[in-house]
Amino acid sequence: SAAPVMAREVIVATNGYTPRKFRWHARRVIPFTAYMAATEVLGEGQLRRLIPHGRTVLDSNMNIDYIRPAPDTTRLLFGGATGSRLDSVEAMASRLGAIISRILPELAGVRLSHLWTGLCAATFDMMPHMGCHDDICTGWDTISQAFLWPRISDARSHSRFSGCRKAARCSTARTFPRCRCIGGTRGSY
C-alpha cells in the first residue's frame, strides 16, 4: 500500500533510472543503455591468470568496457557497448563476445551463460561525484558505484552524508556539472 514514509535523510541510488521528480539529480547525469554478460564457468587458475588480483578492470576508450570476477562463482562479468542499439539477444552476444575477445584474447570464443541490459548513467564530466541537495544524498559514476555504495552503512562513510544542510559536508554538491537541456524546461531547476 502507499503509505507515507518519513526519513531524516534519503539516499538516491537510481543511476540511469533517476526519475524527473528528482529534478536536481536528473540534470546531472546522462542515462544510456548498457549491456552485460557472464561467461561460462572458468577454471580458478584461468580466472586468476586473467584478473590476477580479482579487481574490476575498466577500459575507458570513450565507450567504457568493464570486467570483474563474479562474487560467487568463477565466471567473469563484463559489460560494454554502452549507448548502442542492440535489438536482439544474438546482437548482444556477438558484440559483447567481440569486446571480451579484444580485451582478453585468451577468452576468444568463450560461451556466454547470461546476457542482460538496463539503464546506467554517466556524469557530464565522466568523474565520480557525491553530495546532497535538499537532504537527498547521492553518488554517481562507476567509481561511486564500486566504492561508495558497499560502504554506505559504514559509520565513517555515513558521517560524510550526515548534516547535508552544511555545504562543507557535501563537497561536490556545488561543483557537480549539470545540463540545462536534460529533464525539462531550460532554467527550470
mmCIF file of C-alpha atoms in Angstrom:
data_model
loop_
_atom_site.group_PDB
_atom_site.id
_atom_site.type_symbol
_atom_site.label_atom_id
_atom_site.label_comp_id
_atom_site.label_asym_id
_atom_site.label_seq_id
_atom_site.Cartn_x
_atom_site.Cartn_y
_atom_site.Cartn_z
ATOM 1 C CA SER A 1 0.000 0.000 0.000
ATOM 2 C CA ALA A 2 1.064 3.602 -0.500
ATOM 3 C CA ALA A 3 1.755 4.886 2.992
ATOM 4 C CA PRO A 4 3.872 7.950 3.736
ATOM 5 C CA VAL A 5 7.475 7.261 4.711
ATOM 6 C CA MET A 6 9.362 9.710 6.886
ATOM 7 C CA ALA A 7 13.173 9.887 6.924
ATOM 8 C CA ARG A 8 15.695 12.429 8.118
ATOM 9 C CA GLU A 9 17.932 11.792 5.082
ATOM 10 C CA VAL A 10 17.405 9.924 1.816
ATOM 11 C CA ILE A 11 19.979 8.327 -0.460
ATOM 12 C CA VAL A 12 19.105 8.288 -4.166
ATOM 13 C CA ALA A 13 20.621 5.193 -5.802
ATOM 14 C CA THR A 14 18.795 5.237 -9.124
ATOM 15 C CA ASN A 15 21.611 5.591 -11.670
ATOM 16 C CA GLY A 16 20.060 5.676 -15.173
ATOM 17 C CA TYR A 17 16.563 5.339 -13.722
ATOM 18 C CA THR A 18 16.646 8.682 -11.881
ATOM 19 C CA PRO A 19 13.075 9.984 -12.174
ATOM 20 C CA ARG A 20 12.283 13.541 -13.226
ATOM 21 C CA LYS A 21 10.711 14.186 -9.839
ATOM 22 C CA PHE A 22 14.328 14.335 -8.562
ATOM 23 C CA ARG A 23 14.977 17.185 -10.996
ATOM 24 C CA TRP A 24 18.225 18.457 -9.474
ATOM 25 C CA HIS A 25 19.715 14.950 -9.584
ATOM 26 C CA ALA A 26 18.332 14.027 -13.033
ATOM 27 C CA ARG A 27 20.009 17.074 -14.601
ATOM 28 C CA ARG A 28 23.426 15.859 -13.531
ATOM 29 C CA VAL A 29 23.534 12.512 -15.315
ATOM 30 C CA ILE A 30 23.020 11.201 -18.835
ATOM 31 C CA PRO A 31 21.171 7.861 -18.906
ATOM 32 C CA PHE A 32 22.285 5.321 -21.513
ATOM 33 C CA THR A 33 21.610 1.690 -22.349
ATOM 34 C CA ALA A 34 24.231 -0.714 -21.047
ATOM 35 C CA TYR A 35 24.751 -4.380 -21.857
ATOM 36 C CA MET A 36 26.260 -7.047 -19.624
ATOM 37 C CA ALA A 37 27.132 -10.717 -19.859
ATOM 38 C CA ALA A 38 28.502 -13.522 -17.741
ATOM 39 C CA THR A 39 30.892 -16.087 -19.132
ATOM 40 C CA GLU A 40 30.534 -19.778 -18.654
ATOM 41 C CA VAL A 41 32.264 -21.062 -15.510
ATOM 42 C CA LEU A 42 36.040 -20.681 -15.910
ATOM 43 C CA GLY A 43 38.757 -22.566 -14.073
ATOM 44 C CA GLU A 44 40.100 -20.845 -10.945
ATOM 45 C CA GLY A 45 43.634 -20.814 -12.380
ATOM 46 C CA GLN A 46 42.430 -19.223 -15.616
ATOM 47 C CA LEU A 47 40.454 -16.597 -13.696
ATOM 48 C CA ARG A 48 43.495 -15.738 -11.522
ATOM 49 C CA ARG A 49 45.684 -15.504 -14.628
ATOM 50 C CA LEU A 50 43.201 -13.185 -16.396
ATOM 51 C CA ILE A 51 42.389 -10.967 -13.374
ATOM 52 C CA PRO A 52 45.366 -11.533 -11.005
ATOM 53 C CA HIS A 53 44.081 -9.559 -8.019
ATOM 54 C CA GLY A 54 40.365 -10.117 -8.619
ATOM 55 C CA ARG A 55 39.726 -6.409 -9.141
ATOM 56 C CA THR A 56 37.433 -4.690 -11.601
ATOM 57 C CA VAL A 57 39.156 -3.875 -14.900
ATOM 58 C CA LEU A 58 37.998 -0.795 -16.771
ATOM 59 C CA ASP A 59 38.843 0.074 -20.389
ATOM 60 C CA SER A 60 37.946 3.739 -20.719
ATOM 61 C CA ASN A 61 38.244 4.030 -24.512
ATOM 62 C CA MET A 62 35.376 6.550 -24.603
ATOM 63 C CA ASN A 63 32.906 3.633 -24.768
ATOM 64 C CA ILE A 64 33.630 2.160 -21.368
ATOM 65 C CA ASP A 65 34.056 -1.617 -21.150
ATOM 66 C CA TYR A 66 34.435 -3.281 -17.767
ATOM 67 C CA ILE A 67 35.237 -6.747 -16.472
ATOM 68 C CA ARG A 68 35.174 -8.205 -12.989
ATOM 69 C CA PRO A 69 35.050 -11.640 -11.400
ATOM 70 C CA ALA A 70 31.599 -12.712 -10.233
ATOM 71 C CA PRO A 71 31.407 -12.604 -6.429
ATOM 72 C CA ASP A 72 30.043 -16.144 -6.033
ATOM 73 C CA THR A 73 31.474 -18.213 -8.898
ATOM 74 C CA THR A 74 34.450 -18.391 -11.285
ATOM 75 C CA ARG A 75 32.601 -16.592 -14.072
ATOM 76 C CA LEU A 76 33.643 -13.210 -15.398
ATOM 77 C CA LEU A 77 31.032 -10.458 -15.551
ATOM 78 C CA PHE A 78 31.569 -7.818 -18.171
ATOM 79 C CA GLY A 79 29.794 -5.026 -19.902
ATOM 80 C CA GLY A 80 30.210 -2.653 -22.767
ATOM 81 C CA ALA A 81 28.651 -1.382 -25.981
ATOM 82 C CA THR A 82 27.082 1.378 -23.915
ATOM 83 C CA GLY A 83 24.690 3.557 -25.821
ATOM 84 C CA SER A 84 24.459 1.078 -28.699
ATOM 85 C CA ARG A 85 21.152 -0.092 -30.146
ATOM 86 C CA LEU A 86 21.451 -3.863 -29.879
ATOM 87 C CA ASP A 87 17.949 -5.094 -30.552
ATOM 88 C CA SER A 88 18.321 -8.858 -30.145
ATOM 89 C CA VAL A 89 19.985 -11.408 -27.899
ATOM 90 C CA GLU A 90 22.103 -12.508 -30.861
ATOM 91 C CA ALA A 91 23.345 -8.953 -31.461
ATOM 92 C CA MET A 92 24.153 -8.550 -27.756
ATOM 93 C CA ALA A 93 26.045 -11.866 -27.647
ATOM 94 C CA SER A 94 28.006 -11.057 -30.806
ATOM 95 C CA ARG A 95 29.009 -7.541 -29.699
ATOM 96 C CA LEU A 96 29.885 -8.499 -26.110
ATOM 97 C CA GLY A 97 31.781 -11.576 -27.336
ATOM 98 C CA ALA A 98 33.866 -9.328 -29.603
ATOM 99 C CA ILE A 99 34.580 -6.944 -26.714
ATOM 100 C CA ILE A 100 35.754 -9.669 -24.317
ATOM 101 C CA SER A 101 37.890 -11.213 -27.109
ATOM 102 C CA ARG A 102 39.549 -7.839 -27.791
ATOM 103 C CA ILE A 103 40.306 -7.143 -24.137
ATOM 104 C CA LEU A 104 41.213 -10.713 -23.116
ATOM 105 C CA PRO A 105 42.217 -12.612 -26.291
ATOM 106 C CA GLU A 106 42.516 -15.851 -24.285
ATOM 107 C CA LEU A 107 38.703 -15.773 -23.990
ATOM 108 C CA ALA A 108 38.032 -15.574 -27.742
ATOM 109 C CA GLY A 109 35.053 -17.840 -28.371
ATOM 110 C CA VAL A 110 34.126 -18.236 -24.683
ATOM 111 C CA ARG A 111 30.482 -19.162 -24.169
ATOM 112 C CA LEU A 112 28.227 -16.631 -22.506
ATOM 113 C CA SER A 113 25.829 -18.047 -19.928
ATOM 114 C CA HIS A 114 23.801 -14.886 -19.253
ATOM 115 C CA LEU A 115 23.032 -11.600 -21.043
ATOM 116 C CA TRP A 116 21.113 -8.614 -19.715
ATOM 117 C CA THR A 117 20.561 -4.945 -20.372
ATOM 118 C CA GLY A 118 19.365 -1.893 -18.494
ATOM 119 C CA LEU A 119 19.986 1.781 -17.975
ATOM 120 C CA CYS A 120 23.150 3.208 -16.461
ATOM 121 C CA ALA A 121 24.171 6.836 -16.206
ATOM 122 C CA ALA A 122 27.281 8.942 -16.523
ATOM 123 C CA THR A 123 28.085 12.357 -15.182
ATOM 124 C CA PHE A 124 28.794 15.095 -17.709
ATOM 125 C CA ASP A 125 32.468 15.277 -16.805
ATOM 126 C CA MET A 126 32.805 11.459 -16.519
ATOM 127 C CA MET A 127 34.040 11.863 -12.946
ATOM 128 C CA PRO A 128 32.534 10.426 -9.759
ATOM 129 C CA HIS A 129 30.506 12.780 -7.601
ATOM 130 C CA MET A 130 28.796 12.521 -4.252
ATOM 131 C CA GLY A 131 26.871 15.066 -2.305
ATOM 132 C CA CYS A 132 23.456 16.219 -1.161
ATOM 133 C CA HIS A 133 20.759 18.568 -2.328
ATOM 134 C CA ASP A 134 17.662 19.292 -0.237
ATOM 135 C CA ASP A 135 18.700 16.496 2.181
ATOM 136 C CA ILE A 136 18.711 13.908 -0.641
ATOM 137 C CA CYS A 137 22.175 12.366 -0.929
ATOM 138 C CA THR A 138 23.670 10.600 -3.917
ATOM 139 C CA GLY A 139 26.854 9.382 -5.566
ATOM 140 C CA TRP A 140 27.288 8.777 -9.289
ATOM 141 C CA ASP A 141 29.572 7.175 -11.803
ATOM 142 C CA THR A 142 31.480 3.930 -11.931
ATOM 143 C CA ILE A 143 33.777 4.652 -9.009
ATOM 144 C CA SER A 144 30.991 5.675 -6.665
ATOM 145 C CA GLN A 145 29.040 2.531 -7.517
ATOM 146 C CA ALA A 146 32.008 0.272 -6.910
ATOM 147 C CA PHE A 147 33.340 2.067 -3.854
ATOM 148 C CA LEU A 148 30.698 4.180 -2.149
ATOM 149 C CA TRP A 149 27.515 2.100 -2.002
ATOM 150 C CA PRO A 150 29.015 -1.052 -0.427
ATOM 151 C CA ARG A 151 30.379 1.154 2.361
ATOM 152 C CA ILE A 152 27.336 3.347 2.906
ATOM 153 C CA SER A 153 26.414 1.521 6.107
ATOM 154 C CA ASP A 154 29.935 2.036 7.452
ATOM 155 C CA ALA A 155 29.835 4.766 10.110
ATOM 156 C CA ARG A 156 32.803 6.575 8.577
ATOM 157 C CA SER A 157 31.034 6.825 5.191
ATOM 158 C CA HIS A 158 27.747 7.758 6.834
ATOM 159 C CA SER A 159 29.377 10.726 8.539
ATOM 160 C CA ARG A 160 30.158 12.060 5.054
ATOM 161 C CA PHE A 161 26.409 12.288 4.392
ATOM 162 C CA SER A 162 25.085 13.342 7.778
ATOM 163 C CA GLY A 163 24.473 17.034 8.213
ATOM 164 C CA CYS A 164 23.844 17.574 4.491
ATOM 165 C CA ARG A 165 22.495 21.061 5.092
ATOM 166 C CA LYS A 166 26.096 22.164 5.591
ATOM 167 C CA ALA A 167 27.898 22.742 2.292
ATOM 168 C CA ALA A 168 31.248 21.737 3.810
ATOM 169 C CA ARG A 169 29.931 18.198 4.313
ATOM 170 C CA CYS A 170 28.684 17.931 0.736
ATOM 171 C CA SER A 171 31.937 18.596 -1.013
ATOM 172 C CA THR A 172 30.843 18.126 -4.621
ATOM 173 C CA ALA A 173 27.280 19.440 -4.480
ATOM 174 C CA ARG A 174 28.312 22.932 -5.598
ATOM 175 C CA THR A 175 30.629 21.792 -8.418
ATOM 176 C CA PHE A 176 28.512 18.955 -9.800
ATOM 177 C CA PRO A 177 28.183 19.734 -13.551
ATOM 178 C CA ARG A 178 24.683 19.803 -14.977
ATOM 179 C CA CYS A 179 22.989 20.214 -18.314
ATOM 180 C CA ARG A 180 20.111 22.631 -18.704
ATOM 181 C CA CYS A 181 18.779 20.639 -21.657
ATOM 182 C CA ILE A 182 18.170 17.370 -19.764
ATOM 183 C CA GLY A 183 14.966 16.720 -17.859
ATOM 184 C CA GLY A 184 12.800 19.742 -18.538
ATOM 185 C CA THR A 185 12.481 23.363 -19.488
ATOM 186 C CA ARG A 186 15.647 25.433 -19.673
ATOM 187 C CA GLY A 187 16.239 27.319 -16.456
ATOM 188 C CA SER A 188 13.533 25.488 -14.522
ATOM 189 C CA TYR A 189 15.915 23.972 -11.990
#
